[in-house]
Amino acid sequence: DISYPEDNERTDAVVAELIASQARRTSMEKRFVRRDGSVVWTRMTMAILREGSGPPTHRIVVIEDIDASKQAEERLARITALHLATNQVNEAILRAALPAELLRAACEILVKQGDFDVAAVRLANNESGVLELIATEGTLAKWVRDRESRTGPVRIDAPGLAAEVYRAGRPCVIDDLEKELTLATRTTYTKQAGFASSAGFPLKRRDATIGVLLVASHSKNAFGEDQIVLFEQVADNLSFALEKFEQEADRARAEQALRDSEARFRS
């Protein structure tokens, strides 16, 4: 009843191997489920007692709580992966020729290195009052695109995480979407997508918010303080790159206007 379901088959296999191999002891890492539904990591050591060479008569199990160390280990791994993702996003900034190309690459990197279910970028269209989906990657990216085609872009004045981050101009992290239904938009949306936690980070140009970087996970509490700092850095770097793209576009338009003016003057 308290064993984590996904670990049961592996546990049975370890016990069977211990008995069949005539070994006396083995250990494994295993998860259990607390009364409140949260998961605790343990190290389970099992010893088999036999009478001579006969069949096992007793199995002695010692369960050690290693949840704190396991969480620290996983946190370090996530931070290391996000540091790598930050570097790869910076490399993509140097190589990308178009804003959409950069944003797609950034989403792909964050999903791959950060082990998130989906990453997306929405940019504001102030004329229509919506946050248009520019790029999305991950296992749930198709679900996000399909929902966008059915319901249309997220409105800037609507409830939900993306609009809230855009309006506030600051990051927002939801550790448990089931408890934050005002920002989760709808219970059905959260359950259908399989999201458990989510975070949004503003993209800015000249201190004005122009869009939102969104990341979601099927795990609760997927965003630690160190990770939030790294995501803010990624959002700042993307904002800088988007501003440079806009400056280049302004310069190209000015040069074209000058060429057109000179051509009219010659004519």
PDB file of C-alpha atoms in Angstrom:
ATOM      1  CA  ASP A   1       0.000   0.000   0.000  1.00  0.00           C
ATOM      2  CA  ILE A   2       2.810   2.447   0.755  1.00  0.00           C
ATOM      3  CA  SER A   3       5.240   1.303  -1.917  1.00  0.00           C
ATOM      4  CA  TYR A   4       5.712   3.645  -4.879  1.00  0.00           C
ATOM      5  CA  PRO A   5       3.892   1.797  -7.713  1.00  0.00           C
ATOM      6  CA  GLU A   6       6.608   2.222 -10.327  1.00  0.00           C
ATOM      7  CA  ASP A   7       9.175   0.582  -8.016  1.00  0.00           C
ATOM      8  CA  ASN A   8       7.214  -2.582  -7.233  1.00  0.00           C
ATOM      9  CA  GLU A   9       8.302  -4.635 -10.237  1.00  0.00           C
ATOM     10  CA  ARG A  10      11.956  -3.744  -9.708  1.00  0.00           C
ATOM     11  CA  THR A  11      11.708  -4.588  -5.993  1.00  0.00           C
ATOM     12  CA  ASP A  12      10.210  -8.002  -6.720  1.00  0.00           C
ATOM     13  CA  ALA A  13      13.001  -8.687  -9.228  1.00  0.00           C
ATOM     14  CA  VAL A  14      15.713  -7.781  -6.692  1.00  0.00           C
ATOM     15  CA  VAL A  15      14.159 -10.021  -4.025  1.00  0.00           C
ATOM     16  CA  ALA A  16      13.814 -12.922  -6.471  1.00  0.00           C
ATOM     17  CA  GLU A  17      17.426 -12.527  -7.590  1.00  0.00           C
ATOM     18  CA  LEU A  18      18.610 -12.420  -3.967  1.00  0.00           C
ATOM     19  CA  ILE A  19      16.848 -15.698  -3.155  1.00  0.00           C
ATOM     20  CA  ALA A  20      17.868 -17.442  -6.379  1.00  0.00           C
ATOM     21  CA  SER A  21      21.547 -16.444  -6.161  1.00  0.00           C
ATOM     22  CA  GLN A  22      22.084 -17.880  -2.677  1.00  0.00           C
ATOM     23  CA  ALA A  23      23.468 -14.481  -1.667  1.00  0.00           C
ATOM     24  CA  ARG A  24      22.849 -13.284   1.859  1.00  0.00           C
ATOM     25  CA  ARG A  25      22.456  -9.545   1.409  1.00  0.00           C
ATOM     26  CA  THR A  26      21.607  -6.851  -1.130  1.00  0.00           C
ATOM     27  CA  SER A  27      20.548  -3.227  -1.119  1.00  0.00           C
ATOM     28  CA  MET A  28      18.644  -0.892  -3.406  1.00  0.00           C
ATOM     29  CA  GLU A  29      17.164   2.575  -3.524  1.00  0.00           C
ATOM     30  CA  LYS A  30      13.389   2.536  -3.326  1.00  0.00           C
ATOM     31  CA  ARG A  31      10.570   5.048  -3.023  1.00  0.00           C
ATOM     32  CA  PHE A  32       7.649   4.949  -0.618  1.00  0.00           C
ATOM     33  CA  VAL A  33       4.490   7.053  -0.470  1.00  0.00           C
ATOM     34  CA  ARG A  34       3.740   9.107   2.624  1.00  0.00           C
ATOM     35  CA  ARG A  35       0.269   9.557   4.015  1.00  0.00           C
ATOM     36  CA  ASP A  36      -0.025  12.984   2.374  1.00  0.00           C
ATOM     37  CA  GLY A  37       0.848  11.514  -1.036  1.00  0.00           C
ATOM     38  CA  SER A  38       4.407  12.826  -1.172  1.00  0.00           C
ATOM     39  CA  VAL A  39       7.274  10.501  -2.071  1.00  0.00           C
ATOM     40  CA  VAL A  40      10.220   9.615   0.174  1.00  0.00           C
ATOM     41  CA  TRP A  41      13.448   8.031  -1.068  1.00  0.00           C
ATOM     42  CA  THR A  42      14.982   5.230   0.997  1.00  0.00           C
ATOM     43  CA  ARG A  43      17.875   2.805   0.873  1.00  0.00           C
ATOM     44  CA  MET A  44      16.518  -0.662   1.559  1.00  0.00           C
ATOM     45  CA  THR A  45      18.969  -3.337   2.729  1.00  0.00           C
ATOM     46  CA  MET A  46      17.720  -6.937   2.717  1.00  0.00           C
ATOM     47  CA  ALA A  47      19.316  -9.963   4.352  1.00  0.00           C
ATOM     48  CA  ILE A  48      18.199 -13.558   3.809  1.00  0.00           C
ATOM     49  CA  LEU A  49      18.475 -16.142   6.602  1.00  0.00           C
ATOM     50  CA  ARG A  50      18.712 -19.835   5.752  1.00  0.00           C
ATOM     51  CA  GLU A  51      19.112 -22.992   7.739  1.00  0.00           C
ATOM     52  CA  GLY A  52      22.247 -24.477   6.236  1.00  0.00           C
ATOM     53  CA  SER A  53      21.782 -24.857   2.502  1.00  0.00           C
ATOM     54  CA  GLY A  54      18.000 -25.029   2.772  1.00  0.00           C
ATOM     55  CA  PRO A  55      15.430 -22.527   1.563  1.00  0.00           C
ATOM     56  CA  PRO A  56      15.173 -19.056   3.145  1.00  0.00           C
ATOM     57  CA  THR A  57      13.430 -18.966   6.501  1.00  0.00           C
ATOM     58  CA  HIS A  58      13.470 -15.226   7.150  1.00  0.00           C
ATOM     59  CA  ARG A  59      13.991 -11.967   5.292  1.00  0.00           C
ATOM     60  CA  ILE A  60      15.258  -9.036   7.360  1.00  0.00           C
ATOM     61  CA  VAL A  61      14.787  -5.572   5.876  1.00  0.00           C
ATOM     62  CA  VAL A  62      16.327  -2.322   7.089  1.00  0.00           C
ATOM     63  CA  ILE A  63      14.943   0.866   5.535  1.00  0.00           C
ATOM     64  CA  GLU A  64      17.029   4.038   5.774  1.00  0.00           C
ATOM     65  CA  ASP A  65      15.553   7.432   4.942  1.00  0.00           C
ATOM     66  CA  ILE A  66      17.839   9.062   2.340  1.00  0.00           C
ATOM     67  CA  ASP A  67      15.302  11.562   1.048  1.00  0.00           C
ATOM     68  CA  ALA A  68      17.315  14.660   2.007  1.00  0.00           C
ATOM     69  CA  SER A  69      20.509  13.449   0.364  1.00  0.00           C
ATOM     70  CA  LYS A  70      18.601  12.193  -2.677  1.00  0.00           C
ATOM     71  CA  GLN A  71      16.870  15.530  -3.102  1.00  0.00           C
ATOM     72  CA  ALA A  72      20.227  17.321  -2.778  1.00  0.00           C
ATOM     73  CA  GLU A  73      21.712  14.995  -5.388  1.00  0.00           C
ATOM     74  CA  GLU A  74      18.818  15.561  -7.790  1.00  0.00           C
ATOM     75  CA  ARG A  75      18.911  19.316  -7.171  1.00  0.00           C
ATOM     76  CA  LEU A  76      22.636  19.410  -8.008  1.00  0.00           C
ATOM     77  CA  ALA A  77      22.001  17.408 -11.175  1.00  0.00           C
ATOM     78  CA  ARG A  78      19.203  19.785 -12.252  1.00  0.00           C
ATOM     79  CA  ILE A  79      21.328  22.858 -11.576  1.00  0.00           C
ATOM     80  CA  THR A  80      24.257  21.387 -13.520  1.00  0.00           C
ATOM     81  CA  ALA A  81      21.948  20.587 -16.434  1.00  0.00           C
ATOM     82  CA  LEU A  82      20.511  24.104 -16.418  1.00  0.00           C
ATOM     83  CA  HIS A  83      23.988  25.645 -16.359  1.00  0.00           C
ATOM     84  CA  LEU A  84      24.690  23.609 -19.485  1.00  0.00           C
ATOM     85  CA  ALA A  85      21.374  24.744 -20.961  1.00  0.00           C
ATOM     86  CA  THR A  86      22.255  28.393 -20.255  1.00  0.00           C
ATOM     87  CA  ASN A  87      25.542  28.008 -22.115  1.00  0.00           C
ATOM     88  CA  GLN A  88      23.831  26.294 -25.044  1.00  0.00           C
ATOM     89  CA  VAL A  89      21.184  29.032 -25.249  1.00  0.00           C
ATOM     90  CA  ASN A  90      23.981  31.614 -25.359  1.00  0.00           C
ATOM     91  CA  GLU A  91      25.574  29.692 -28.239  1.00  0.00           C
ATOM     92  CA  ALA A  92      22.197  29.621 -30.017  1.00  0.00           C
ATOM     93  CA  ILE A  93      21.959  33.407 -29.605  1.00  0.00           C
ATOM     94  CA  LEU A  94      25.259  33.786 -31.454  1.00  0.00           C
ATOM     95  CA  ARG A  95      24.219  31.468 -34.302  1.00  0.00           C
ATOM     96  CA  ALA A  96      20.520  32.232 -34.835  1.00  0.00           C
ATOM     97  CA  ALA A  97      19.632  34.301 -37.881  1.00  0.00           C
ATOM     98  CA  LEU A  98      15.980  34.935 -36.955  1.00  0.00           C
ATOM     99  CA  PRO A  99      14.105  35.496 -33.658  1.00  0.00           C
ATOM    100  CA  ALA A 100      11.751  32.531 -34.206  1.00  0.00           C
ATOM    101  CA  GLU A 101      14.721  30.261 -34.905  1.00  0.00           C
ATOM    102  CA  LEU A 102      16.378  31.347 -31.651  1.00  0.00           C
ATOM    103  CA  LEU A 103      13.229  30.886 -29.566  1.00  0.00           C
ATOM    104  CA  ARG A 104      12.598  27.388 -30.929  1.00  0.00           C
ATOM    105  CA  ALA A 105      16.203  26.429 -30.173  1.00  0.00           C
ATOM    106  CA  ALA A 106      15.965  27.852 -26.637  1.00  0.00           C
ATOM    107  CA  CYS A 107      12.782  25.880 -25.884  1.00  0.00           C
ATOM    108  CA  GLU A 108      14.335  22.688 -27.224  1.00  0.00           C
ATOM    109  CA  ILE A 109      17.468  23.164 -25.101  1.00  0.00           C
ATOM    110  CA  LEU A 110      15.532  23.859 -21.898  1.00  0.00           C
ATOM    111  CA  VAL A 111      13.338  20.788 -22.357  1.00  0.00           C
ATOM    112  CA  LYS A 112      16.241  18.500 -23.227  1.00  0.00           C
ATOM    113  CA  GLN A 113      18.724  19.639 -20.586  1.00  0.00           C
ATOM    114  CA  GLY A 114      16.267  20.550 -17.838  1.00  0.00           C
ATOM    115  CA  ASP A 115      14.095  17.453 -18.199  1.00  0.00           C
ATOM    116  CA  PHE A 116      10.878  19.478 -18.415  1.00  0.00           C
ATOM    117  CA  ASP A 117       7.726  18.382 -20.213  1.00  0.00           C
ATOM    118  CA  VAL A 118       7.291  21.541 -22.228  1.00  0.00           C
ATOM    119  CA  ALA A 119       8.814  24.973 -22.780  1.00  0.00           C
ATOM    120  CA  ALA A 120       7.136  27.762 -24.715  1.00  0.00           C
ATOM    121  CA  VAL A 121       7.596  31.402 -25.651  1.00  0.00           C
ATOM    122  CA  ARG A 122       4.687  33.792 -26.154  1.00  0.00           C
ATOM    123  CA  LEU A 123       5.150  37.298 -27.527  1.00  0.00           C
ATOM    124  CA  ALA A 124       2.628  40.087 -27.102  1.00  0.00           C
ATOM    125  CA  ASN A 125       0.556  41.396 -29.975  1.00  0.00           C
ATOM    126  CA  ASN A 126      -0.749  44.591 -28.425  1.00  0.00           C
ATOM    127  CA  GLU A 127      -2.994  45.405 -31.387  1.00  0.00           C
ATOM    128  CA  SER A 128      -5.040  42.240 -30.898  1.00  0.00           C
ATOM    129  CA  GLY A 129      -4.417  42.049 -27.126  1.00  0.00           C
ATOM    130  CA  VAL A 130      -3.057  38.497 -27.129  1.00  0.00           C
ATOM    131  CA  LEU A 131       0.097  36.555 -26.299  1.00  0.00           C
ATOM    132  CA  GLU A 132       0.876  34.663 -29.484  1.00  0.00           C
ATOM    133  CA  LEU A 133       2.565  31.262 -29.285  1.00  0.00           C
ATOM    134  CA  ILE A 134       5.871  31.700 -31.127  1.00  0.00           C
ATOM    135  CA  ALA A 135       7.726  28.526 -30.134  1.00  0.00           C
ATOM    136  CA  THR A 136       7.132  25.416 -28.053  1.00  0.00           C
ATOM    137  CA  GLU A 137       9.041  22.163 -27.595  1.00  0.00           C
ATOM    138  CA  GLY A 138       8.712  19.048 -25.432  1.00  0.00           C
ATOM    139  CA  THR A 139       6.538  15.996 -25.014  1.00  0.00           C
ATOM    140  CA  LEU A 140       3.453  18.172 -24.548  1.00  0.00           C
ATOM    141  CA  ALA A 141       4.265  20.700 -27.273  1.00  0.00           C
ATOM    142  CA  LYS A 142       1.730  19.200 -29.689  1.00  0.00           C
ATOM    143  CA  TRP A 143      -0.939  19.376 -26.980  1.00  0.00           C
ATOM    144  CA  VAL A 144      -0.141  23.072 -26.459  1.00  0.00           C
ATOM    145  CA  ARG A 145      -0.296  23.810 -30.201  1.00  0.00           C
ATOM    146  CA  ASP A 146      -3.554  21.882 -30.617  1.00  0.00           C
ATOM    147  CA  ARG A 147      -5.125  23.756 -27.726  1.00  0.00           C
ATOM    148  CA  GLU A 148      -3.946  27.044 -29.235  1.00  0.00           C
ATOM    149  CA  SER A 149      -5.624  26.184 -32.545  1.00  0.00           C
ATOM    150  CA  ARG A 150      -8.875  25.291 -30.757  1.00  0.00           C
ATOM    151  CA  THR A 151      -9.163  28.167 -28.292  1.00  0.00           C
ATOM    152  CA  GLY A 152      -6.966  30.840 -29.867  1.00  0.00           C
ATOM    153  CA  PRO A 153      -4.035  32.734 -28.335  1.00  0.00           C
ATOM    154  CA  VAL A 154      -3.951  33.631 -24.635  1.00  0.00           C
ATOM    155  CA  ARG A 155      -5.474  37.051 -24.044  1.00  0.00           C
ATOM    156  CA  ILE A 156      -3.349  39.573 -22.187  1.00  0.00           C
ATOM    157  CA  ASP A 157      -6.232  40.425 -19.845  1.00  0.00           C
ATOM    158  CA  ALA A 158      -7.165  36.773 -19.167  1.00  0.00           C
ATOM    159  CA  PRO A 159      -6.460  34.767 -16.005  1.00  0.00           C
ATOM    160  CA  GLY A 160      -3.598  32.300 -16.122  1.00  0.00           C
ATOM    161  CA  LEU A 161       0.131  32.137 -15.644  1.00  0.00           C
ATOM    162  CA  ALA A 162       1.282  33.592 -18.984  1.00  0.00           C
ATOM    163  CA  ALA A 163      -0.932  36.670 -18.769  1.00  0.00           C
ATOM    164  CA  GLU A 164      -0.130  37.206 -15.092  1.00  0.00           C
ATOM    165  CA  VAL A 165       3.626  37.160 -15.749  1.00  0.00           C
ATOM    166  CA  TYR A 166       3.199  39.524 -18.699  1.00  0.00           C
ATOM    167  CA  ARG A 167       1.068  42.009 -16.755  1.00  0.00           C
ATOM    168  CA  ALA A 168       3.228  41.911 -13.612  1.00  0.00           C
ATOM    169  CA  GLY A 169       6.536  41.939 -15.498  1.00  0.00           C
ATOM    170  CA  ARG A 170       8.141  39.582 -13.004  1.00  0.00           C
ATOM    171  CA  PRO A 171       8.673  35.797 -12.651  1.00  0.00           C
ATOM    172  CA  CYS A 172       5.961  33.612 -11.207  1.00  0.00           C
ATOM    173  CA  VAL A 173       6.436  30.014 -10.025  1.00  0.00           C
ATOM    174  CA  ILE A 174       3.627  27.587  -9.172  1.00  0.00           C
ATOM    175  CA  ASP A 175       4.915  24.610  -7.181  1.00  0.00           C
ATOM    176  CA  ASP A 176       1.566  22.781  -7.183  1.00  0.00           C
ATOM    177  CA  LEU A 177      -0.910  23.674  -9.931  1.00  0.00           C
ATOM    178  CA  GLU A 178      -3.789  21.889  -8.209  1.00  0.00           C
ATOM    179  CA  LYS A 179      -3.564  24.379  -5.338  1.00  0.00           C
ATOM    180  CA  GLU A 180      -3.222  27.471  -7.570  1.00  0.00           C
ATOM    181  CA  LEU A 181      -6.252  27.233  -9.811  1.00  0.00           C
ATOM    182  CA  THR A 182      -6.408  31.007 -10.363  1.00  0.00           C
ATOM    183  CA  LEU A 183      -3.101  30.830 -12.224  1.00  0.00           C
ATOM    184  CA  ALA A 184      -3.567  27.312 -13.555  1.00  0.00           C
ATOM    185  CA  THR A 185      -6.498  28.761 -15.573  1.00  0.00           C
ATOM    186  CA  ARG A 186      -8.715  25.678 -15.251  1.00  0.00           C
ATOM    187  CA  THR A 187      -8.612  22.394 -13.380  1.00  0.00           C
ATOM    188  CA  THR A 188      -9.408  20.476 -16.563  1.00  0.00           C
ATOM    189  CA  TYR A 189      -6.579  22.186 -18.430  1.00  0.00           C
ATOM    190  CA  THR A 190      -4.103  21.200 -15.717  1.00  0.00           C
ATOM    191  CA  LYS A 191      -5.295  17.597 -15.546  1.00  0.00           C
ATOM    192  CA  GLN A 192      -5.489  17.119 -19.302  1.00  0.00           C
ATOM    193  CA  ALA A 193      -1.967  18.379 -19.832  1.00  0.00           C
ATOM    194  CA  GLY A 194      -0.534  16.473 -16.893  1.00  0.00           C
ATOM    195  CA  PHE A 195       1.250  19.538 -15.512  1.00  0.00           C
ATOM    196  CA  ALA A 196       2.010  19.569 -11.788  1.00  0.00           C
ATOM    197  CA  SER A 197       4.196  22.676 -11.563  1.00  0.00           C
ATOM    198  CA  SER A 198       4.950  25.569 -13.870  1.00  0.00           C
ATOM    199  CA  ALA A 199       6.922  28.798 -14.073  1.00  0.00           C
ATOM    200  CA  GLY A 200       6.900  31.909 -16.225  1.00  0.00           C
ATOM    201  CA  PHE A 201       9.599  34.527 -16.809  1.00  0.00           C
ATOM    202  CA  PRO A 202       9.105  37.885 -18.557  1.00  0.00           C
ATOM    203  CA  LEU A 203      10.939  38.788 -21.753  1.00  0.00           C
ATOM    204  CA  LYS A 204      11.642  42.513 -21.973  1.00  0.00           C
ATOM    205  CA  ARG A 205      12.782  45.205 -24.373  1.00  0.00           C
ATOM    206  CA  ARG A 206      13.914  48.540 -22.943  1.00  0.00           C
ATOM    207  CA  ASP A 207      12.368  47.586 -19.559  1.00  0.00           C
ATOM    208  CA  ALA A 208       8.967  46.937 -21.168  1.00  0.00           C
ATOM    209  CA  THR A 209       7.614  43.386 -21.121  1.00  0.00           C
ATOM    210  CA  ILE A 210       7.174  41.996 -24.632  1.00  0.00           C
ATOM    211  CA  GLY A 211       6.545  38.314 -23.928  1.00  0.00           C
ATOM    212  CA  VAL A 212       6.849  35.350 -21.600  1.00  0.00           C
ATOM    213  CA  LEU A 213       9.059  32.268 -21.331  1.00  0.00           C
ATOM    214  CA  LEU A 214       7.044  29.376 -19.861  1.00  0.00           C
ATOM    215  CA  VAL A 215       8.234  26.002 -18.531  1.00  0.00           C
ATOM    216  CA  ALA A 216       6.138  23.182 -17.066  1.00  0.00           C
ATOM    217  CA  SER A 217       6.812  19.824 -15.404  1.00  0.00           C
ATOM    218  CA  HIS A 218       4.779  16.757 -14.431  1.00  0.00           C
ATOM    219  CA  SER A 219       6.517  16.877 -11.020  1.00  0.00           C
ATOM    220  CA  LYS A 220       5.521  19.130  -8.144  1.00  0.00           C
ATOM    221  CA  ASN A 221       8.102  21.583  -6.757  1.00  0.00           C
ATOM    222  CA  ALA A 222      10.234  21.292  -9.899  1.00  0.00           C
ATOM    223  CA  PHE A 223      11.716  24.783  -9.544  1.00  0.00           C
ATOM    224  CA  GLY A 224      14.243  25.453  -6.799  1.00  0.00           C
ATOM    225  CA  GLU A 225      15.697  28.863  -5.979  1.00  0.00           C
ATOM    226  CA  ASP A 226      18.912  28.205  -7.899  1.00  0.00           C
ATOM    227  CA  GLN A 227      16.943  27.070 -10.934  1.00  0.00           C
ATOM    228  CA  ILE A 228      14.786  30.185 -10.848  1.00  0.00           C
ATOM    229  CA  VAL A 229      17.938  32.340 -10.913  1.00  0.00           C
ATOM    230  CA  LEU A 230      19.212  30.440 -13.954  1.00  0.00           C
ATOM    231  CA  PHE A 231      15.883  30.748 -15.762  1.00  0.00           C
ATOM    232  CA  GLU A 232      15.893  34.477 -15.079  1.00  0.00           C
ATOM    233  CA  GLN A 233      19.356  34.617 -16.641  1.00  0.00           C
ATOM    234  CA  VAL A 234      18.136  32.717 -19.705  1.00  0.00           C
ATOM    235  CA  ALA A 235      15.149  35.083 -20.006  1.00  0.00           C
ATOM    236  CA  ASP A 236      17.451  38.123 -19.705  1.00  0.00           C
ATOM    237  CA  ASN A 237      19.785  36.760 -22.404  1.00  0.00           C
ATOM    238  CA  LEU A 238      16.864  36.041 -24.731  1.00  0.00           C
ATOM    239  CA  SER A 239      15.504  39.532 -24.074  1.00  0.00           C
ATOM    240  CA  PHE A 240      18.881  41.018 -24.989  1.00  0.00           C
ATOM    241  CA  ALA A 241      18.996  38.961 -28.192  1.00  0.00           C
ATOM    242  CA  LEU A 242      15.442  39.935 -29.196  1.00  0.00           C
ATOM    243  CA  GLU A 243      16.291  43.598 -28.650  1.00  0.00           C
ATOM    244  CA  LYS A 244      19.360  43.200 -30.890  1.00  0.00           C
ATOM    245  CA  PHE A 245      17.217  41.556 -33.575  1.00  0.00           C
ATOM    246  CA  GLU A 246      14.810  44.500 -33.394  1.00  0.00           C
ATOM    247  CA  GLN A 247      17.663  47.005 -33.631  1.00  0.00           C
ATOM    248  CA  GLU A 248      19.010  45.192 -36.676  1.00  0.00           C
ATOM    249  CA  ALA A 249      15.546  45.232 -38.233  1.00  0.00           C
ATOM    250  CA  ASP A 250      15.221  48.979 -37.526  1.00  0.00           C
ATOM    251  CA  ARG A 251      18.639  49.594 -39.087  1.00  0.00           C
ATOM    252  CA  ALA A 252      17.725  47.510 -42.165  1.00  0.00           C
ATOM    253  CA  ARG A 253      14.456  49.451 -42.565  1.00  0.00           C
ATOM    254  CA  ALA A 254      16.302  52.766 -42.227  1.00  0.00           C
ATOM    255  CA  GLU A 255      18.889  51.732 -44.827  1.00  0.00           C
ATOM    256  CA  GLN A 256      16.162  50.603 -47.210  1.00  0.00           C
ATOM    257  CA  ALA A 257      14.284  53.864 -46.703  1.00  0.00           C
ATOM    258  CA  LEU A 258      17.491  55.782 -47.472  1.00  0.00           C
ATOM    259  CA  ARG A 259      18.063  53.741 -50.636  1.00  0.00           C
ATOM    260  CA  ASP A 260      14.468  54.373 -51.741  1.00  0.00           C
ATOM    261  CA  SER A 261      14.857  58.096 -51.063  1.00  0.00           C
ATOM    262  CA  GLU A 262      18.103  58.272 -53.026  1.00  0.00           C
ATOM    263  CA  ALA A 263      16.507  56.384 -55.927  1.00  0.00           C
ATOM    264  CA  ARG A 264      13.585  58.849 -55.994  1.00  0.00           C
ATOM    265  CA  PHE A 265      16.038  61.779 -55.850  1.00  0.00           C
ATOM    266  CA  ARG A 266      18.009  60.401 -58.810  1.00  0.00           C
ATOM    267  CA  SER A 267      14.824  59.764 -60.709  1.00  0.00           C
TER     268      SER A 267
END
